[in-house]
mmCIF file of C-alpha atoms in Angstrom:
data_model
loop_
_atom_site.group_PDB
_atom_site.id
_atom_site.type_symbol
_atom_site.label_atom_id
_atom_site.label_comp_id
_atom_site.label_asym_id
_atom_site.label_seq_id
_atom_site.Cartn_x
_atom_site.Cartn_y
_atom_site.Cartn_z
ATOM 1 C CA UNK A 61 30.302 -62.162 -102.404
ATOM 2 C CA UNK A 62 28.251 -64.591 -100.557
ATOM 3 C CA UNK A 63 28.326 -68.369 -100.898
ATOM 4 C CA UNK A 64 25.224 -69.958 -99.735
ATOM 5 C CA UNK A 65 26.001 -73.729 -100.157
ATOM 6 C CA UNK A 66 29.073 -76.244 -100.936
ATOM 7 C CA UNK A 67 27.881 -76.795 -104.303
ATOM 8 C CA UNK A 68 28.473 -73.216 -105.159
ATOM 9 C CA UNK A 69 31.767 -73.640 -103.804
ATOM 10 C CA UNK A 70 32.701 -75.833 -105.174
ATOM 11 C CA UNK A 71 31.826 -74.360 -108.674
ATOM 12 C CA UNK A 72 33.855 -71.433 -107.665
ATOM 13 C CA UNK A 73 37.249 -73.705 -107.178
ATOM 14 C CA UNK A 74 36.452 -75.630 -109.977
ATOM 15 C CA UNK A 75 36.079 -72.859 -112.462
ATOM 16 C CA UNK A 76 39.420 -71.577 -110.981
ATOM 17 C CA UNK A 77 41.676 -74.297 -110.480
ATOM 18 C CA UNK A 78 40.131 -77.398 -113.072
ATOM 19 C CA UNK A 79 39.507 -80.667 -112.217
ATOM 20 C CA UNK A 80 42.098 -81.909 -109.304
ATOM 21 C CA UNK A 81 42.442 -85.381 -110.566
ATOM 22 C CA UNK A 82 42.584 -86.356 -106.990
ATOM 23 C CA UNK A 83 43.255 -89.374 -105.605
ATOM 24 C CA UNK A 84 46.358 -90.187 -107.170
ATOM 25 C CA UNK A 85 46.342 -94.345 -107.064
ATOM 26 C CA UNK A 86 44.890 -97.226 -109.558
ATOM 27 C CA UNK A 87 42.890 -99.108 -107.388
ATOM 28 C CA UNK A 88 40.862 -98.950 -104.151
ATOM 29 C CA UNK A 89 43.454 -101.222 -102.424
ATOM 30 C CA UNK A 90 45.957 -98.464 -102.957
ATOM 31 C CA UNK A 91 43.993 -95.982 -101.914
ATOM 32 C CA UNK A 92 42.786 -97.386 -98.570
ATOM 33 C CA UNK A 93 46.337 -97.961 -97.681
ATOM 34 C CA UNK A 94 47.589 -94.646 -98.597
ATOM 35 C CA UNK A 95 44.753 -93.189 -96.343
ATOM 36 C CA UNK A 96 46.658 -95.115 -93.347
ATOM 37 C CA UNK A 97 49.663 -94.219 -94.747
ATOM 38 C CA UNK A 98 49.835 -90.685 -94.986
ATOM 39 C CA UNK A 99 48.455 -89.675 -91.919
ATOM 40 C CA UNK A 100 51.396 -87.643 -89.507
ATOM 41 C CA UNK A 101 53.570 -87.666 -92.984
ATOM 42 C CA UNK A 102 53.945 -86.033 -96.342
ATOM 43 C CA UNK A 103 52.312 -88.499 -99.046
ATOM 44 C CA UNK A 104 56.326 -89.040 -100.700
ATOM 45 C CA UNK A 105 56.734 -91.032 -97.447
ATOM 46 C CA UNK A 106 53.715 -92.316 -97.840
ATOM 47 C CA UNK A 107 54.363 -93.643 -101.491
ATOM 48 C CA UNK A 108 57.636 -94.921 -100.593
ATOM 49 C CA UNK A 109 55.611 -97.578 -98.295
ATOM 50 C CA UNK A 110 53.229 -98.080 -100.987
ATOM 51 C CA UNK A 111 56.074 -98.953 -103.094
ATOM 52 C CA UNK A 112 56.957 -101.641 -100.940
ATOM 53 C CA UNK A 113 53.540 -102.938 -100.178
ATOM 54 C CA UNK A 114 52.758 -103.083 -104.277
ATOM 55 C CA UNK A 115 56.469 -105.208 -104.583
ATOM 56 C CA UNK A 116 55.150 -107.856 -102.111
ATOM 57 C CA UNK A 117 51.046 -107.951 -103.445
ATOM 58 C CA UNK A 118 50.591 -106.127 -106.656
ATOM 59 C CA UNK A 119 47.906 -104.922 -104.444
ATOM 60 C CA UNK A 120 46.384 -107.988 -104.462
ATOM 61 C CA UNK A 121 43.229 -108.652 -102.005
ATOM 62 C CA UNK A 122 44.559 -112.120 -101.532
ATOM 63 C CA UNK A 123 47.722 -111.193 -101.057
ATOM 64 C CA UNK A 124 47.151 -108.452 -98.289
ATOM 65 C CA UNK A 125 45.071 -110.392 -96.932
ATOM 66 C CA UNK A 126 47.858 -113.109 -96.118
ATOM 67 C CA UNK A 127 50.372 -110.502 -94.730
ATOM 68 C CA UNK A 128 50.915 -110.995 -91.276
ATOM 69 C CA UNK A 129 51.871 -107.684 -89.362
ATOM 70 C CA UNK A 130 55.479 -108.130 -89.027
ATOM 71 C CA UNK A 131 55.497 -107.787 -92.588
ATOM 72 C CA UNK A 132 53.346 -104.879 -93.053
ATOM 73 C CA UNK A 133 55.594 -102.786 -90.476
ATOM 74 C CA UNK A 134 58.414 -103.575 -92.194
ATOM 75 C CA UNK A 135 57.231 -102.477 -95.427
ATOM 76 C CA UNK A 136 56.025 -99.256 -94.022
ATOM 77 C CA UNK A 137 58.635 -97.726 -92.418
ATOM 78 C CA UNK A 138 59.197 -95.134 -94.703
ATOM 79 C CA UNK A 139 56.094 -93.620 -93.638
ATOM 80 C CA UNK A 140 56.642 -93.589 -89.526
ATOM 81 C CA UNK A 141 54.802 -94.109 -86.742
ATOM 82 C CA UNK A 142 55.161 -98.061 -88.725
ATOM 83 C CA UNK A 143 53.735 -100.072 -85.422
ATOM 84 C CA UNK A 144 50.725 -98.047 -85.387
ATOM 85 C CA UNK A 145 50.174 -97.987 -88.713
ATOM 86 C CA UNK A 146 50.714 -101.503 -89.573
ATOM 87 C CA UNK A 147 48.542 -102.160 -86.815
ATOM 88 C CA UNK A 148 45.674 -100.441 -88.314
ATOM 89 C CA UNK A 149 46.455 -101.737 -91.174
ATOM 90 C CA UNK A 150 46.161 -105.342 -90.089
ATOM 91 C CA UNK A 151 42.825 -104.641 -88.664
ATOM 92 C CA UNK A 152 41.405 -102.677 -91.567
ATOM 93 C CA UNK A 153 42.144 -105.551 -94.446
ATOM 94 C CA UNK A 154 40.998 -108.692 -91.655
ATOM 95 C CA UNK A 155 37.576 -106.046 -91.500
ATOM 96 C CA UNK A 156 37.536 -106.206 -95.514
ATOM 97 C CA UNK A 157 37.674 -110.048 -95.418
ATOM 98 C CA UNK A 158 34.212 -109.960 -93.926
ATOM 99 C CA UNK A 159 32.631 -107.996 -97.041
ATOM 100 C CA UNK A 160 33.995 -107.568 -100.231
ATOM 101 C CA UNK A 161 33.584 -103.519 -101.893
ATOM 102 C CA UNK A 162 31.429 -104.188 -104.727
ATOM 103 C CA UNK A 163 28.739 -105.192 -101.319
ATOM 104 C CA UNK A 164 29.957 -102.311 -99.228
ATOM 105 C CA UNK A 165 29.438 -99.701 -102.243
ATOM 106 C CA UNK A 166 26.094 -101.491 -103.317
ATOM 107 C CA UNK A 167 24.044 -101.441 -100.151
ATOM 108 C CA UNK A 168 21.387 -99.148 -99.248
ATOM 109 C CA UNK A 169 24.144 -98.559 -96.189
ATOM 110 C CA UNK A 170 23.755 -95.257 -94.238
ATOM 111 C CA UNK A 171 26.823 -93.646 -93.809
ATOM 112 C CA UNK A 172 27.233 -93.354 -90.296
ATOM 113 C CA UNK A 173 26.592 -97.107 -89.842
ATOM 114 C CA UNK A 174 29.485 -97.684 -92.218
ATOM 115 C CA UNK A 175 31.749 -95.107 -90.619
ATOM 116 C CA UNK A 176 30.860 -96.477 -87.122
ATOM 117 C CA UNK A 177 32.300 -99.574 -88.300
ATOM 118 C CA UNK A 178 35.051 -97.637 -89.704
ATOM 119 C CA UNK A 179 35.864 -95.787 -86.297
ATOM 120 C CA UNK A 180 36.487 -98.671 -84.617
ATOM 121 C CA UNK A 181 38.908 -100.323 -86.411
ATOM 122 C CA UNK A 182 42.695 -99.492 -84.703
ATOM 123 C CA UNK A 183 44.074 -96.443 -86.188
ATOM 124 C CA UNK A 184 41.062 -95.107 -88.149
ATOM 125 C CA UNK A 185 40.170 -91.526 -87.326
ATOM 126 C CA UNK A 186 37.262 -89.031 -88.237
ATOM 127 C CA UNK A 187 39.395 -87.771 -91.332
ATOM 128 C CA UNK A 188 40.480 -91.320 -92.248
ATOM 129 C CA UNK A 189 37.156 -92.692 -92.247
ATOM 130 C CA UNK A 190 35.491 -89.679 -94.389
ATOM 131 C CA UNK A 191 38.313 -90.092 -96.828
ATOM 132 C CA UNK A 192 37.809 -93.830 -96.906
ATOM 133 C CA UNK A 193 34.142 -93.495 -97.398
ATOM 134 C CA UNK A 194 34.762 -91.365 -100.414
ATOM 135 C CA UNK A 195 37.673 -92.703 -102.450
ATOM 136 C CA UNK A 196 37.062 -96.272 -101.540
ATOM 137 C CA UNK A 197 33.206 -97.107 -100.767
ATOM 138 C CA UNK A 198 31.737 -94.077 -103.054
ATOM 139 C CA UNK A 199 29.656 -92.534 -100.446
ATOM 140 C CA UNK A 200 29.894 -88.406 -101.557
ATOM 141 C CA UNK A 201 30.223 -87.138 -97.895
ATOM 142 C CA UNK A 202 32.229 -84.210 -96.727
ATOM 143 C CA UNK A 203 35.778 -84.493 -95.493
ATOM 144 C CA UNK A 204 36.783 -82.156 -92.622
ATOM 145 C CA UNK A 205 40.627 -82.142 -92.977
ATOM 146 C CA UNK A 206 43.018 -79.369 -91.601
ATOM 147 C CA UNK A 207 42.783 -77.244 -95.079
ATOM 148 C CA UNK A 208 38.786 -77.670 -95.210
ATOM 149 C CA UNK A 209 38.868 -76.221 -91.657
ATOM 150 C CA UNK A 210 41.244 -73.452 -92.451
ATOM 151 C CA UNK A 211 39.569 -72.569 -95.655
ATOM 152 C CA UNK A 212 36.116 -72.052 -93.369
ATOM 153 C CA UNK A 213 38.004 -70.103 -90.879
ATOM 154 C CA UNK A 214 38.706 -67.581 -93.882
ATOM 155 C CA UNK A 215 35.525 -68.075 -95.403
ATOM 156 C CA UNK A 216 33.736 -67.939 -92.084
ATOM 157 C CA UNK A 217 35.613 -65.597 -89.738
ATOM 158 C CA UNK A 218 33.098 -65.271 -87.275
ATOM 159 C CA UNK A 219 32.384 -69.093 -86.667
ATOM 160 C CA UNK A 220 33.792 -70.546 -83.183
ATOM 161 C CA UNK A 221 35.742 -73.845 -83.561
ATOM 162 C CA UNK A 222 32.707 -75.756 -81.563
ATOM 163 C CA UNK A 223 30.212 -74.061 -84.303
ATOM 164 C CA UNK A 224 32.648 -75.435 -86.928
ATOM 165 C CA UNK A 225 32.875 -78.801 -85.870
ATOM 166 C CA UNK A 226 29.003 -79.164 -85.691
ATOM 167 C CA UNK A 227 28.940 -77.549 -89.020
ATOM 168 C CA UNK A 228 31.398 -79.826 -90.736
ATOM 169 C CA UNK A 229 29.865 -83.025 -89.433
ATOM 170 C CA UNK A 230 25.245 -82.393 -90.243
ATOM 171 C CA UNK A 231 25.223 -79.386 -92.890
ATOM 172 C CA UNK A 232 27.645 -80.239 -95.065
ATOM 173 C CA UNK A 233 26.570 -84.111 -94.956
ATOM 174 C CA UNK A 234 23.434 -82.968 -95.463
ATOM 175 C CA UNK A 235 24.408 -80.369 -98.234
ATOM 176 C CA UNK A 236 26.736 -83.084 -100.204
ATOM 177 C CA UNK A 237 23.134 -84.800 -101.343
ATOM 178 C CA UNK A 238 23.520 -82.185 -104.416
ATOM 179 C CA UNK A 239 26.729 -83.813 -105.324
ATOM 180 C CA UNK A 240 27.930 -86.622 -107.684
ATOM 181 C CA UNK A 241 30.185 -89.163 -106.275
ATOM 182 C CA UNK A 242 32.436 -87.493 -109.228
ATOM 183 C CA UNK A 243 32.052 -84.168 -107.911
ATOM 184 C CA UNK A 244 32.042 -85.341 -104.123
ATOM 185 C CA UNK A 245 35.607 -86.716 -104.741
ATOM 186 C CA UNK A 246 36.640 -83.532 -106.832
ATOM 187 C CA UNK A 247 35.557 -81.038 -104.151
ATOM 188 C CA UNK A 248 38.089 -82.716 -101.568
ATOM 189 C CA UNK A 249 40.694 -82.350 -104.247
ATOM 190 C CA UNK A 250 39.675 -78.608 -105.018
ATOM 191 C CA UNK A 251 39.847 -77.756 -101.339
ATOM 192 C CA UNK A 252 43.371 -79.803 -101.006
ATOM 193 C CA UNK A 253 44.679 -77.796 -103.965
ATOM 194 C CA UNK A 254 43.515 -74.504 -102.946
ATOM 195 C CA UNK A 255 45.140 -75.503 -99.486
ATOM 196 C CA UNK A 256 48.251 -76.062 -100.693
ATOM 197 C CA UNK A 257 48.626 -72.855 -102.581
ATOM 198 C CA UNK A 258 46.704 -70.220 -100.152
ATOM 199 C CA UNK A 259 46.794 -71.452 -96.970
ATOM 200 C CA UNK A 260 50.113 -72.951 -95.720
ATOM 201 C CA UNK A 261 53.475 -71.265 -95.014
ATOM 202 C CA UNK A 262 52.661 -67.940 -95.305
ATOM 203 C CA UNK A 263 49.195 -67.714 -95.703
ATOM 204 C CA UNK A 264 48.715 -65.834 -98.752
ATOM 205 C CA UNK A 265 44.137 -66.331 -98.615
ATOM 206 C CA UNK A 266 43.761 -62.661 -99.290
ATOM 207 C CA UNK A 267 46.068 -63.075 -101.887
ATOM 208 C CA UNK A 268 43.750 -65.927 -103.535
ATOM 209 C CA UNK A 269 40.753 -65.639 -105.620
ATOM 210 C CA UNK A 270 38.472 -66.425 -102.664
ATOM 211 C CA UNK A 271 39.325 -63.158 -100.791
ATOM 212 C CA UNK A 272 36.638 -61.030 -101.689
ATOM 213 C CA UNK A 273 33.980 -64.552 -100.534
ATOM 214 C CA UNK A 274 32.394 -65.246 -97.471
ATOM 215 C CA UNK A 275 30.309 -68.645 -96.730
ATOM 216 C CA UNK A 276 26.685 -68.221 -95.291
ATOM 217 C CA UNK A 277 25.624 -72.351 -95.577
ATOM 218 C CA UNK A 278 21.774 -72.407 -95.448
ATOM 219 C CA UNK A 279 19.698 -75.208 -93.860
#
């Protein structure tokens, strides 16, 4: 069978799997760390550091905002790479100072002027930002993380990884217009869930209900 955009997709994982209920945190403060936090880890690390972080601020803006970076790294440890991280970490809530979110999810902002910003914050990567832009500043784009790109490679055998990475960054932007924020944030979860089932260890994709698909996107 032939899928011919991410909105039929993503009605075939959701019919399969449910709703993901994905991102697992209460507030966007959590979430924007945990974006930092996970990255190079598993997200139990990850929570262990949020842990900490939540003990010192009840994820308070305020009160991350006052942590100086000594005190971030130690907090974080659980979740490596901690001088990096707290580092980026640092940089990302002095950036927040500047706005506030209920302004940076308001504004008639294009998304690549808000990612750009993103980018160049210490620490913040092309999967970091996407995620950010979706879970924290409700901007339904596309996020190209290692299980969206393996799913494609199953989906789309024949594409090249240069073809890919054009692919992931203008037609699926383009092709997430048909989306809810809702469903935007749901469709990373579907693909995350699927990943972790079909497409790690082993790899058991022909073994998955997406084995007899391929993905045609049109313009």
């Amino acid at each position: 069978m032939i899928i011919k955009s991410l909105k039929q997709l993503y009605e075939v994982l959701l019919a399969e799997q449910g709703p993901s209920g994905w991102w697992p945190a209460d507030s966007k403060e959590e979430i924007l760390l945990g974006a930092v936090l996970v990255q190079n880890t598993n997200w139990q690390n990850a929570a262990y550091s949020l842990e900490n972080l939540k003990q010192l601020t009840a994820f308070s803006p305020t009160k991350l905002a006052s942590l100086d970076q000594d005190t971030i790294m130690e907090a974080i440890r659980p979740s490596g790479f901690y001088r990096n991280k707290s580092r980026g970490i640092y940089e990302l809530l002095r950036w927040l100072q500047k706005w506030n979110f209920e302004y940076l999810t308001a504004a008639d902002t294009l998304n690549n002027e808000l990612r750009d910003e993103l980018l160049s914050l210490h620490g913040i990567g092309q999967e970091t930002a996407d995620v950010l832009l979706l879970y924290v500043f409700d901007q339904p784009v596309f996020v190209s993380d290692t299980y969206a790109r393996r799913l494609f490679e199953k989906l789309a055998p024949r594409t090249s990884y240069p073809t890919y990475q054009s692919l992931a960054r203008k037609l699926p932007q383009a092709q997430m217009a048909a989306f809810s924020l809702a469903e935007a944030q749901d469709f990373h979860g579907q693909i995350d869930e699927f990943g972790k089932l079909w497409l790690r260890g082993g790899d058991r994709f022909f073994d998955s209900f997406l084995k007899d698909f391929q993905i045609e996107l049109e313009d």
